[in-house]
Amino acid sequence: MTSTVPAFGTGTAEGSALQAVLLDMDGTLVDTEGFWWDVEVEVFAALGHTLDESWRHVVVGGPMTRSAGFLIEATGAAITLAELSVLLNEGFEDRIDRALPLMPGAARLLAELSAHEVPTALVSASHRRVIDRVLASLGPQHFALSVAGDEVARTKPHPDPYLLAASRLGVDPARCAVVEDTATGVAAAEAAGCRVIAVPSVAPIAPAPRRTVVTSLEEVDLPFLQSLMTYPVPPSAG
């Protein structure tokens, strides 16, 4: 890499340093947010229901229990949450088995973090069975660990997934940079006390304290992530 990249772990003027990078999956690293909506539309069409396009912003980025539950209630479809979850996961897996497009800049960012041995975790609201399929394409060697939505009692927008990832990595959540694409994920990361880089996919996300909004992962590299730690670090939520 170029000499412009500071050594990983270098302290800032405030004595803090970037300790880890925690990455969302759908819509952040892989261009799959549209896959979920397409599957939801197809499944409910088979049940005799048409989904309103405006609902897409309601279900994006959340756990399946929330999004699937909302769609069952909104349509009145005669299906249980457990039955619908199986159909949605199967439909999504079929799509990613055929094609798994990466978001622009994702492969370069993962390679850079690995080259500089930055502790990195994949933190997703998707189920473990889906994450493992995606990891096979992303390259599991890029991640120290992953946290799935069905492995925590409360998934996004609660802070639990990010607090768990930080705990397993042995780092301070306040010194973690989180990359997210939805308001739900951003809320989870901010509740955990992390620094957040939002790369909006489906719905806009406004800048805010401890939150930086960019248009693409192509704007994100290790010096950029390290620079986030030059601001006063808030108390950890963990």
PDB file of N, CA and C in Angstrom, residues 130-231:
ATOM      1  N   VAL A 130     -27.652 -17.471   5.456  1.00  0.00           N
ATOM      2  CA  VAL A 130     -27.428 -16.538   4.358  1.00  0.00           C
ATOM      3  C   VAL A 130     -26.032 -15.931   4.446  1.00  0.00           C
ATOM      4  N   ILE A 131     -25.626 -15.526   5.641  1.00  0.00           N
ATOM      5  CA  ILE A 131     -24.304 -14.922   5.820  1.00  0.00           C
ATOM      6  C   ILE A 131     -23.201 -15.861   5.349  1.00  0.00           C
ATOM      7  N   ASP A 132     -23.290 -17.135   5.711  1.00  0.00           N
ATOM      8  CA  ASP A 132     -22.240 -18.071   5.332  1.00  0.00           C
ATOM      9  C   ASP A 132     -22.130 -18.215   3.818  1.00  0.00           C
ATOM     10  N   ARG A 133     -23.258 -18.135   3.121  1.00  0.00           N
ATOM     11  CA  ARG A 133     -23.228 -18.201   1.666  1.00  0.00           C
ATOM     12  C   ARG A 133     -22.529 -16.971   1.088  1.00  0.00           C
ATOM     13  N   VAL A 134     -22.832 -15.806   1.638  1.00  0.00           N
ATOM     14  CA  VAL A 134     -22.226 -14.569   1.146  1.00  0.00           C
ATOM     15  C   VAL A 134     -20.742 -14.528   1.488  1.00  0.00           C
ATOM     16  N   LEU A 135     -20.385 -14.983   2.685  1.00  0.00           N
ATOM     17  CA  LEU A 135     -18.982 -14.990   3.090  1.00  0.00           C
ATOM     18  C   LEU A 135     -18.117 -15.811   2.134  1.00  0.00           C
ATOM     19  N   ALA A 136     -18.682 -16.879   1.607  1.00  0.00           N
ATOM     20  CA  ALA A 136     -17.921 -17.712   0.684  1.00  0.00           C
ATOM     21  C   ALA A 136     -17.497 -16.925  -0.547  1.00  0.00           C
ATOM     22  N   SER A 137     -18.318 -15.949  -0.954  1.00  0.00           N
ATOM     23  CA  SER A 137     -17.987 -15.111  -2.106  1.00  0.00           C
ATOM     24  C   SER A 137     -17.134 -13.911  -1.724  1.00  0.00           C
ATOM     25  N   LEU A 138     -17.430 -13.295  -0.565  1.00  0.00           N
ATOM     26  CA  LEU A 138     -16.660 -12.135  -0.131  1.00  0.00           C
ATOM     27  C   LEU A 138     -15.228 -12.505   0.233  1.00  0.00           C
ATOM     28  N   GLY A 139     -15.060 -13.727   0.739  1.00  0.00           N
ATOM     29  CA  GLY A 139     -13.762 -14.151   1.231  1.00  0.00           C
ATOM     30  C   GLY A 139     -13.748 -14.144   2.747  1.00  0.00           C
ATOM     31  N   PRO A 140     -13.967 -15.286   3.383  1.00  0.00           N
ATOM     32  CA  PRO A 140     -14.007 -15.335   4.846  1.00  0.00           C
ATOM     33  C   PRO A 140     -12.704 -14.896   5.496  1.00  0.00           C
ATOM     34  N   GLN A 141     -11.597 -14.955   4.753  1.00  0.00           N
ATOM     35  CA  GLN A 141     -10.311 -14.554   5.312  1.00  0.00           C
ATOM     36  C   GLN A 141     -10.248 -13.066   5.631  1.00  0.00           C
ATOM     37  N   HIS A 142     -11.186 -12.284   5.100  1.00  0.00           N
ATOM     38  CA  HIS A 142     -11.200 -10.841   5.360  1.00  0.00           C
ATOM     39  C   HIS A 142     -11.813 -10.497   6.717  1.00  0.00           C
ATOM     40  N   PHE A 143     -12.437 -11.468   7.379  1.00  0.00           N
ATOM     41  CA  PHE A 143     -13.187 -11.184   8.597  1.00  0.00           C
ATOM     42  C   PHE A 143     -12.697 -12.021   9.766  1.00  0.00           C
ATOM     43  N   ALA A 144     -12.495 -11.359  10.907  1.00  0.00           N
ATOM     44  CA  ALA A 144     -12.134 -12.078  12.121  1.00  0.00           C
ATOM     45  C   ALA A 144     -13.329 -12.843  12.661  1.00  0.00           C
ATOM     46  N   LEU A 145     -14.525 -12.311  12.436  1.00  0.00           N
ATOM     47  CA  LEU A 145     -15.751 -12.968  12.891  1.00  0.00           C
ATOM     48  C   LEU A 145     -16.954 -12.350  12.191  1.00  0.00           C
ATOM     49  N   SER A 146     -18.090 -12.988  12.357  1.00  0.00           N
ATOM     50  CA  SER A 146     -19.345 -12.455  11.823  1.00  0.00           C
ATOM     51  C   SER A 146     -20.449 -12.674  12.844  1.00  0.00           C
ATOM     52  N   VAL A 147     -21.418 -11.758  12.829  1.00  0.00           N
ATOM     53  CA  VAL A 147     -22.569 -11.834  13.726  1.00  0.00           C
ATOM     54  C   VAL A 147     -23.829 -11.827  12.870  1.00  0.00           C
ATOM     55  N   ALA A 148     -24.694 -12.819  13.055  1.00  0.00           N
ATOM     56  CA  ALA A 148     -25.929 -12.941  12.280  1.00  0.00           C
ATOM     57  C   ALA A 148     -27.126 -12.483  13.097  1.00  0.00           C
ATOM     58  N   GLY A 149     -28.170 -12.089  12.397  1.00  0.00           N
ATOM     59  CA  GLY A 149     -29.369 -11.589  13.059  1.00  0.00           C
ATOM     60  C   GLY A 149     -30.078 -12.608  13.913  1.00  0.00           C
ATOM     61  N   ASP A 150     -29.932 -13.893  13.575  1.00  0.00           N
ATOM     62  CA  ASP A 150     -30.593 -14.931  14.363  1.00  0.00           C
ATOM     63  C   ASP A 150     -29.697 -15.479  15.465  1.00  0.00           C
ATOM     64  N   GLU A 151     -28.599 -14.758  15.764  1.00  0.00           N
ATOM     65  CA  GLU A 151     -27.689 -15.176  16.825  1.00  0.00           C
ATOM     66  C   GLU A 151     -27.704 -14.218  18.025  1.00  0.00           C
ATOM     67  N   VAL A 152     -28.532 -13.202  17.955  1.00  0.00           N
ATOM     68  CA  VAL A 152     -28.659 -12.250  19.062  1.00  0.00           C
ATOM     69  C   VAL A 152     -30.129 -12.159  19.464  1.00  0.00           C
ATOM     70  N   ALA A 153     -30.357 -11.874  20.733  1.00  0.00           N
ATOM     71  CA  ALA A 153     -31.737 -11.777  21.220  1.00  0.00           C
ATOM     72  C   ALA A 153     -32.449 -10.590  20.589  1.00  0.00           C
ATOM     73  N   ARG A 154     -31.706  -9.488  20.392  1.00  0.00           N
ATOM     74  CA  ARG A 154     -32.253  -8.287  19.760  1.00  0.00           C
ATOM     75  C   ARG A 154     -31.296  -7.853  18.665  1.00  0.00           C
ATOM     76  N   THR A 155     -31.765  -7.864  17.437  1.00  0.00           N
ATOM     77  CA  THR A 155     -30.907  -7.449  16.335  1.00  0.00           C
ATOM     78  C   THR A 155     -31.164  -5.968  16.022  1.00  0.00           C
ATOM     79  N   LYS A 156     -30.588  -5.473  14.945  1.00  0.00           N
ATOM     80  CA  LYS A 156     -30.751  -4.075  14.560  1.00  0.00           C
ATOM     81  C   LYS A 156     -32.243  -3.707  14.498  1.00  0.00           C
ATOM     82  N   PRO A 157     -32.655  -2.552  14.987  1.00  0.00           N
ATOM     83  CA  PRO A 157     -31.885  -1.350  15.322  1.00  0.00           C
ATOM     84  C   PRO A 157     -31.320  -1.314  16.740  1.00  0.00           C
ATOM     85  N   HIS A 158     -31.405  -2.405  17.495  1.00  0.00           N
ATOM     86  CA  HIS A 158     -30.810  -2.453  18.824  1.00  0.00           C
ATOM     87  C   HIS A 158     -29.285  -2.540  18.684  1.00  0.00           C
ATOM     88  N   PRO A 159     -28.542  -2.118  19.684  1.00  0.00           N
ATOM     89  CA  PRO A 159     -27.083  -2.111  19.590  1.00  0.00           C
ATOM     90  C   PRO A 159     -26.436  -3.473  19.773  1.00  0.00           C
ATOM     91  N   ASP A 160     -27.198  -4.471  20.183  1.00  0.00           N
ATOM     92  CA  ASP A 160     -26.652  -5.768  20.570  1.00  0.00           C
ATOM     93  C   ASP A 160     -25.670  -6.383  19.558  1.00  0.00           C
ATOM     94  N   PRO A 161     -25.991  -6.405  18.236  1.00  0.00           N
ATOM     95  CA  PRO A 161     -25.049  -7.040  17.305  1.00  0.00           C
ATOM     96  C   PRO A 161     -23.682  -6.368  17.297  1.00  0.00           C
ATOM     97  N   TYR A 162     -23.664  -5.037  17.340  1.00  0.00           N
ATOM     98  CA  TYR A 162     -22.384  -4.331  17.313  1.00  0.00           C
ATOM     99  C   TYR A 162     -21.652  -4.436  18.646  1.00  0.00           C
ATOM    100  N   LEU A 163     -22.380  -4.425  19.743  1.00  0.00           N
ATOM    101  CA  LEU A 163     -21.737  -4.620  21.039  1.00  0.00           C
ATOM    102  C   LEU A 163     -21.137  -6.019  21.136  1.00  0.00           C
ATOM    103  N   LEU A 164     -21.835  -7.014  20.595  1.00  0.00           N
ATOM    104  CA  LEU A 164     -21.327  -8.384  20.608  1.00  0.00           C
ATOM    105  C   LEU A 164     -20.077  -8.500  19.757  1.00  0.00           C
ATOM    106  N   ALA A 165     -20.089  -7.908  18.575  1.00  0.00           N
ATOM    107  CA  ALA A 165     -18.915  -7.965  17.697  1.00  0.00           C
ATOM    108  C   ALA A 165     -17.711  -7.315  18.368  1.00  0.00           C
ATOM    109  N   ALA A 166     -17.906  -6.142  18.963  1.00  0.00           N
ATOM    110  CA  ALA A 166     -16.806  -5.453  19.638  1.00  0.00           C
ATOM    111  C   ALA A 166     -16.287  -6.275  20.806  1.00  0.00           C
ATOM    112  N   SER A 167     -17.200  -6.869  21.567  1.00  0.00           N
ATOM    113  CA  SER A 167     -16.800  -7.689  22.711  1.00  0.00           C
ATOM    114  C   SER A 167     -15.974  -8.890  22.271  1.00  0.00           C
ATOM    115  N   ARG A 168     -16.409  -9.554  21.214  1.00  0.00           N
ATOM    116  CA  ARG A 168     -15.681 -10.732  20.732  1.00  0.00           C
ATOM    117  C   ARG A 168     -14.310 -10.357  20.177  1.00  0.00           C
ATOM    118  N   LEU A 169     -14.193  -9.148  19.625  1.00  0.00           N
ATOM    119  CA  LEU A 169     -12.907  -8.680  19.119  1.00  0.00           C
ATOM    120  C   LEU A 169     -12.029  -8.122  20.236  1.00  0.00           C
ATOM    121  N   GLY A 170     -12.623  -7.873  21.393  1.00  0.00           N
ATOM    122  CA  GLY A 170     -11.883  -7.316  22.509  1.00  0.00           C
ATOM    123  C   GLY A 170     -11.539  -5.856  22.326  1.00  0.00           C
ATOM    124  N   VAL A 171     -12.457  -5.094  21.718  1.00  0.00           N
ATOM    125  CA  VAL A 171     -12.198  -3.680  21.443  1.00  0.00           C
ATOM    126  C   VAL A 171     -13.305  -2.818  22.035  1.00  0.00           C
ATOM    127  N   ASP A 172     -13.020  -1.513  22.109  1.00  0.00           N
ATOM    128  CA  ASP A 172     -13.971  -0.529  22.618  1.00  0.00           C
ATOM    129  C   ASP A 172     -14.907  -0.127  21.485  1.00  0.00           C
ATOM    130  N   PRO A 173     -16.225  -0.263  21.649  1.00  0.00           N
ATOM    131  CA  PRO A 173     -17.148   0.142  20.579  1.00  0.00           C
ATOM    132  C   PRO A 173     -16.935   1.583  20.125  1.00  0.00           C
ATOM    133  N   ALA A 174     -16.529   2.476  21.038  1.00  0.00           N
ATOM    134  CA  ALA A 174     -16.325   3.872  20.685  1.00  0.00           C
ATOM    135  C   ALA A 174     -15.136   4.065  19.763  1.00  0.00           C
ATOM    136  N   ARG A 175     -14.285   3.051  19.650  1.00  0.00           N
ATOM    137  CA  ARG A 175     -13.122   3.126  18.760  1.00  0.00           C
ATOM    138  C   ARG A 175     -13.279   2.193  17.568  1.00  0.00           C
ATOM    139  N   CYS A 176     -14.525   1.859  17.283  1.00  0.00           N
ATOM    140  CA  CYS A 176     -14.856   1.065  16.093  1.00  0.00           C
ATOM    141  C   CYS A 176     -15.518   1.958  15.055  1.00  0.00           C
ATOM    142  N   ALA A 177     -15.165   1.755  13.805  1.00  0.00           N
ATOM    143  CA  ALA A 177     -15.851   2.407  12.689  1.00  0.00           C
ATOM    144  C   ALA A 177     -16.827   1.408  12.098  1.00  0.00           C
ATOM    145  N   VAL A 178     -18.077   1.823  11.978  1.00  0.00           N
ATOM    146  CA  VAL A 178     -19.124   0.972  11.422  1.00  0.00           C
ATOM    147  C   VAL A 178     -19.553   1.537  10.071  1.00  0.00           C
ATOM    148  N   VAL A 179     -19.702   0.666   9.081  1.00  0.00           N
ATOM    149  CA  VAL A 179     -20.184   1.074   7.763  1.00  0.00           C
ATOM    150  C   VAL A 179     -21.552   0.449   7.545  1.00  0.00           C
ATOM    151  N   GLU A 180     -22.547   1.294   7.314  1.00  0.00           N
ATOM    152  CA  GLU A 180     -23.938   0.857   7.183  1.00  0.00           C
ATOM    153  C   GLU A 180     -24.616   1.575   6.023  1.00  0.00           C
ATOM    154  N   ASP A 181     -25.703   0.971   5.511  1.00  0.00           N
ATOM    155  CA  ASP A 181     -26.408   1.583   4.378  1.00  0.00           C
ATOM    156  C   ASP A 181     -27.840   1.973   4.686  1.00  0.00           C
ATOM    157  N   THR A 182     -28.370   1.603   5.858  1.00  0.00           N
ATOM    158  CA  THR A 182     -29.767   1.912   6.179  1.00  0.00           C
ATOM    159  C   THR A 182     -29.873   2.625   7.528  1.00  0.00           C
ATOM    160  N   ALA A 183     -30.984   3.317   7.718  1.00  0.00           N
ATOM    161  CA  ALA A 183     -31.233   4.013   8.979  1.00  0.00           C
ATOM    162  C   ALA A 183     -31.309   3.032  10.142  1.00  0.00           C
ATOM    163  N   THR A 184     -31.825   1.844   9.891  1.00  0.00           N
ATOM    164  CA  THR A 184     -31.922   0.829  10.938  1.00  0.00           C
ATOM    165  C   THR A 184     -30.537   0.426  11.431  1.00  0.00           C
ATOM    166  N   GLY A 185     -29.636   0.169  10.500  1.00  0.00           N
ATOM    167  CA  GLY A 185     -28.275  -0.210  10.862  1.00  0.00           C
ATOM    168  C   GLY A 185     -27.527   0.921  11.526  1.00  0.00           C
ATOM    169  N   VAL A 186     -27.717   2.130  11.010  1.00  0.00           N
ATOM    170  CA  VAL A 186     -27.082   3.308  11.601  1.00  0.00           C
ATOM    171  C   VAL A 186     -27.530   3.474  13.049  1.00  0.00           C
ATOM    172  N   ALA A 187     -28.825   3.304  13.300  1.00  0.00           N
ATOM    173  CA  ALA A 187     -29.351   3.431  14.663  1.00  0.00           C
ATOM    174  C   ALA A 187     -28.707   2.412  15.597  1.00  0.00           C
ATOM    175  N   ALA A 188     -28.514   1.188  15.122  1.00  0.00           N
ATOM    176  CA  ALA A 188     -27.891   0.150  15.934  1.00  0.00           C
ATOM    177  C   ALA A 188     -26.450   0.515  16.277  1.00  0.00           C
ATOM    178  N   ALA A 189     -25.704   0.954  15.273  1.00  0.00           N
ATOM    179  CA  ALA A 189     -24.299   1.288  15.482  1.00  0.00           C
ATOM    180  C   ALA A 189     -24.141   2.490  16.406  1.00  0.00           C
ATOM    181  N   GLU A 190     -24.981   3.494  16.224  1.00  0.00           N
ATOM    182  CA  GLU A 190     -24.890   4.679  17.066  1.00  0.00           C
ATOM    183  C   GLU A 190     -25.304   4.367  18.504  1.00  0.00           C
ATOM    184  N   ALA A 191     -26.278   3.497  18.674  1.00  0.00           N
ATOM    185  CA  ALA A 191     -26.688   3.102  20.015  1.00  0.00           C
ATOM    186  C   ALA A 191     -25.576   2.335  20.732  1.00  0.00           C
ATOM    187  N   ALA A 192     -24.720   1.670  19.945  1.00  0.00           N
ATOM    188  CA  ALA A 192     -23.586   0.947  20.520  1.00  0.00           C
ATOM    189  C   ALA A 192     -22.418   1.872  20.832  1.00  0.00           C
ATOM    190  N   GLY A 193     -22.500   3.138  20.383  1.00  0.00           N
ATOM    191  CA  GLY A 193     -21.442   4.101  20.651  1.00  0.00           C
ATOM    192  C   GLY A 193     -20.354   4.139  19.621  1.00  0.00           C
ATOM    193  N   CYS A 194     -20.590   3.549  18.445  1.00  0.00           N
ATOM    194  CA  CYS A 194     -19.570   3.489  17.398  1.00  0.00           C
ATOM    195  C   CYS A 194     -19.575   4.736  16.523  1.00  0.00           C
ATOM    196  N   ARG A 195     -18.478   4.963  15.829  1.00  0.00           N
ATOM    197  CA  ARG A 195     -18.419   5.950  14.765  1.00  0.00           C
ATOM    198  C   ARG A 195     -19.072   5.333  13.528  1.00  0.00           C
ATOM    199  N   VAL A 196     -19.877   6.095  12.807  1.00  0.00           N
ATOM    200  CA  VAL A 196     -20.660   5.525  11.713  1.00  0.00           C
ATOM    201  C   VAL A 196     -20.354   6.212  10.395  1.00  0.00           C
ATOM    202  N   ILE A 197     -20.133   5.399   9.372  1.00  0.00           N
ATOM    203  CA  ILE A 197     -20.073   5.871   7.995  1.00  0.00           C
ATOM    204  C   ILE A 197     -21.304   5.318   7.302  1.00  0.00           C
ATOM    205  N   ALA A 198     -22.188   6.196   6.878  1.00  0.00           N
ATOM    206  CA  ALA A 198     -23.408   5.773   6.191  1.00  0.00           C
ATOM    207  C   ALA A 198     -23.216   5.892   4.690  1.00  0.00           C
ATOM    208  N   VAL A 199     -23.536   4.811   3.982  1.00  0.00           N
ATOM    209  CA  VAL A 199     -23.495   4.783   2.521  1.00  0.00           C
ATOM    210  C   VAL A 199     -24.907   4.416   2.070  1.00  0.00           C
ATOM    211  N   PRO A 200     -25.834   5.380   2.006  1.00  0.00           N
ATOM    212  CA  PRO A 200     -27.246   5.067   1.768  1.00  0.00           C
ATOM    213  C   PRO A 200     -27.471   4.248   0.500  1.00  0.00           C
ATOM    214  N   SER A 201     -28.326   3.225   0.613  1.00  0.00           N
ATOM    215  CA  SER A 201     -28.621   2.382  -0.545  1.00  0.00           C
ATOM    216  C   SER A 201     -30.020   2.655  -1.086  1.00  0.00           C
ATOM    217  N   VAL A 202     -31.049   2.462  -0.276  1.00  0.00           N
ATOM    218  CA  VAL A 202     -32.428   2.607  -0.736  1.00  0.00           C
ATOM    219  C   VAL A 202     -33.023   3.957  -0.339  1.00  0.00           C
ATOM    220  N   ALA A 203     -32.813   4.347   0.909  1.00  0.00           N
ATOM    221  CA  ALA A 203     -33.393   5.591   1.423  1.00  0.00           C
ATOM    222  C   ALA A 203     -32.291   6.536   1.891  1.00  0.00           C
ATOM    223  N   PRO A 204     -32.498   7.848   1.781  1.00  0.00           N
ATOM    224  CA  PRO A 204     -31.477   8.818   2.208  1.00  0.00           C
ATOM    225  C   PRO A 204     -31.204   8.727   3.711  1.00  0.00           C
ATOM    226  N   ILE A 205     -29.996   9.095   4.094  1.00  0.00           N
ATOM    227  CA  ILE A 205     -29.600   9.177   5.498  1.00  0.00           C
ATOM    228  C   ILE A 205     -28.905  10.524   5.686  1.00  0.00           C
ATOM    229  N   ALA A 206     -29.342  11.286   6.671  1.00  0.00           N
ATOM    230  CA  ALA A 206     -28.787  12.622   6.890  1.00  0.00           C
ATOM    231  C   ALA A 206     -27.536  12.551   7.759  1.00  0.00           C
ATOM    232  N   PRO A 207     -26.576  13.450   7.544  1.00  0.00           N
ATOM    233  CA  PRO A 207     -25.416  13.528   8.443  1.00  0.00           C
ATOM    234  C   PRO A 207     -25.861  13.886   9.853  1.00  0.00           C
ATOM    235  N   ALA A 208     -25.032  13.525  10.843  1.00  0.00           N
ATOM    236  CA  ALA A 208     -25.333  13.807  12.242  1.00  0.00           C
ATOM    237  C   ALA A 208     -24.048  13.679  13.039  1.00  0.00           C
ATOM    238  N   PRO A 209     -24.047  14.123  14.291  1.00  0.00           N
ATOM    239  CA  PRO A 209     -22.862  13.930  15.118  1.00  0.00           C
ATOM    240  C   PRO A 209     -22.459  12.453  15.171  1.00  0.00           C
ATOM    241  N   ARG A 210     -21.173  12.177  15.063  1.00  0.00           N
ATOM    242  CA  ARG A 210     -20.612  10.820  15.059  1.00  0.00           C
ATOM    243  C   ARG A 210     -21.032  10.033  13.822  1.00  0.00           C
ATOM    244  N   ARG A 211     -21.595  10.710  12.811  1.00  0.00           N
ATOM    245  CA  ARG A 211     -22.030  10.046  11.583  1.00  0.00           C
ATOM    246  C   ARG A 211     -21.534  10.823  10.371  1.00  0.00           C
ATOM    247  N   THR A 212     -20.891  10.107   9.451  1.00  0.00           N
ATOM    248  CA  THR A 212     -20.429  10.700   8.205  1.00  0.00           C
ATOM    249  C   THR A 212     -21.150  10.005   7.063  1.00  0.00           C
ATOM    250  N   VAL A 213     -21.696  10.763   6.149  1.00  0.00           N
ATOM    251  CA  VAL A 213     -22.426  10.193   5.021  1.00  0.00           C
ATOM    252  C   VAL A 213     -21.596  10.342   3.750  1.00  0.00           C
ATOM    253  N   VAL A 214     -21.415   9.244   3.024  1.00  0.00           N
ATOM    254  CA  VAL A 214     -20.710   9.251   1.749  1.00  0.00           C
ATOM    255  C   VAL A 214     -21.617   8.617   0.701  1.00  0.00           C
ATOM    256  N   THR A 215     -21.271   8.785  -0.555  1.00  0.00           N
ATOM    257  CA  THR A 215     -22.111   8.251  -1.626  1.00  0.00           C
ATOM    258  C   THR A 215     -21.700   6.860  -2.072  1.00  0.00           C
ATOM    259  N   SER A 216     -20.474   6.439  -1.738  1.00  0.00           N
ATOM    260  CA  SER A 216     -19.981   5.146  -2.208  1.00  0.00           C
ATOM    261  C   SER A 216     -18.831   4.681  -1.326  1.00  0.00           C
ATOM    262  N   LEU A 217     -18.639   3.364  -1.253  1.00  0.00           N
ATOM    263  CA  LEU A 217     -17.479   2.817  -0.561  1.00  0.00           C
ATOM    264  C   LEU A 217     -16.175   3.234  -1.225  1.00  0.00           C
ATOM    265  N   GLU A 218     -16.258   3.693  -2.460  1.00  0.00           N
ATOM    266  CA  GLU A 218     -15.047   4.147  -3.140  1.00  0.00           C
ATOM    267  C   GLU A 218     -14.457   5.374  -2.454  1.00  0.00           C
ATOM    268  N   GLU A 219     -15.255   6.026  -1.601  1.00  0.00           N
ATOM    269  CA  GLU A 219     -14.759   7.173  -0.839  1.00  0.00           C
ATOM    270  C   GLU A 219     -14.150   6.760   0.494  1.00  0.00           C
ATOM    271  N   VAL A 220     -14.215   5.479   0.809  1.00  0.00           N
ATOM    272  CA  VAL A 220     -13.792   4.995   2.124  1.00  0.00           C
ATOM    273  C   VAL A 220     -12.511   4.174   1.993  1.00  0.00           C
ATOM    274  N   ASP A 221     -11.476   4.587   2.725  1.00  0.00           N
ATOM    275  CA  ASP A 221     -10.258   3.806   2.805  1.00  0.00           C
ATOM    276  C   ASP A 221      -9.734   3.877   4.234  1.00  0.00           C
ATOM    277  N   LEU A 222      -8.599   3.227   4.503  1.00  0.00           N
ATOM    278  CA  LEU A 222      -8.109   3.169   5.867  1.00  0.00           C
ATOM    279  C   LEU A 222      -7.753   4.545   6.443  1.00  0.00           C
ATOM    280  N   PRO A 223      -7.062   5.424   5.706  1.00  0.00           N
ATOM    281  CA  PRO A 223      -6.810   6.756   6.265  1.00  0.00           C
ATOM    282  C   PRO A 223      -8.097   7.499   6.622  1.00  0.00           C
ATOM    283  N   PHE A 224      -9.123   7.355   5.786  1.00  0.00           N
ATOM    284  CA  PHE A 224     -10.410   7.986   6.063  1.00  0.00           C
ATOM    285  C   PHE A 224     -10.995   7.447   7.366  1.00  0.00           C
ATOM    286  N   LEU A 225     -10.963   6.131   7.544  1.00  0.00           N
ATOM    287  CA  LEU A 225     -11.501   5.513   8.750  1.00  0.00           C
ATOM    288  C   LEU A 225     -10.700   5.943   9.977  1.00  0.00           C
ATOM    289  N   GLN A 226      -9.390   5.992   9.845  1.00  0.00           N
ATOM    290  CA  GLN A 226      -8.554   6.422  10.961  1.00  0.00           C
ATOM    291  C   GLN A 226      -8.808   7.881  11.327  1.00  0.00           C
ATOM    292  N   SER A 227      -9.127   8.682  10.319  1.00  0.00           N
ATOM    293  CA  SER A 227      -9.354  10.104  10.583  1.00  0.00           C
ATOM    294  C   SER A 227     -10.592  10.338  11.438  1.00  0.00           C
ATOM    295  N   LEU A 228     -11.529   9.394  11.423  1.00  0.00           N
ATOM    296  CA  LEU A 228     -12.737   9.545  12.241  1.00  0.00           C
ATOM    297  C   LEU A 228     -12.411   9.540  13.726  1.00  0.00           C
ATOM    298  N   MET A 229     -11.294   8.924  14.080  1.00  0.00           N
ATOM    299  CA  MET A 229     -10.919   8.824  15.482  1.00  0.00           C
ATOM    300  C   MET A 229     -10.209  10.080  15.981  1.00  0.00           C
ATOM    301  N   THR A 230     -10.047  11.090  15.137  1.00  0.00           N
ATOM    302  CA  THR A 230      -9.401  12.325  15.571  1.00  0.00           C
ATOM    303  C   THR A 230     -10.365  13.227  16.315  1.00  0.00           C
ATOM    304  N   TYR A 231     -11.661  12.851  16.297  1.00  0.00           N
ATOM    305  CA  TYR A 231     -12.656  13.615  17.039  1.00  0.00           C
ATOM    306  C   TYR A 231     -12.751  13.057  18.454  1.00  0.00           C
TER     307      TYR A 231
END
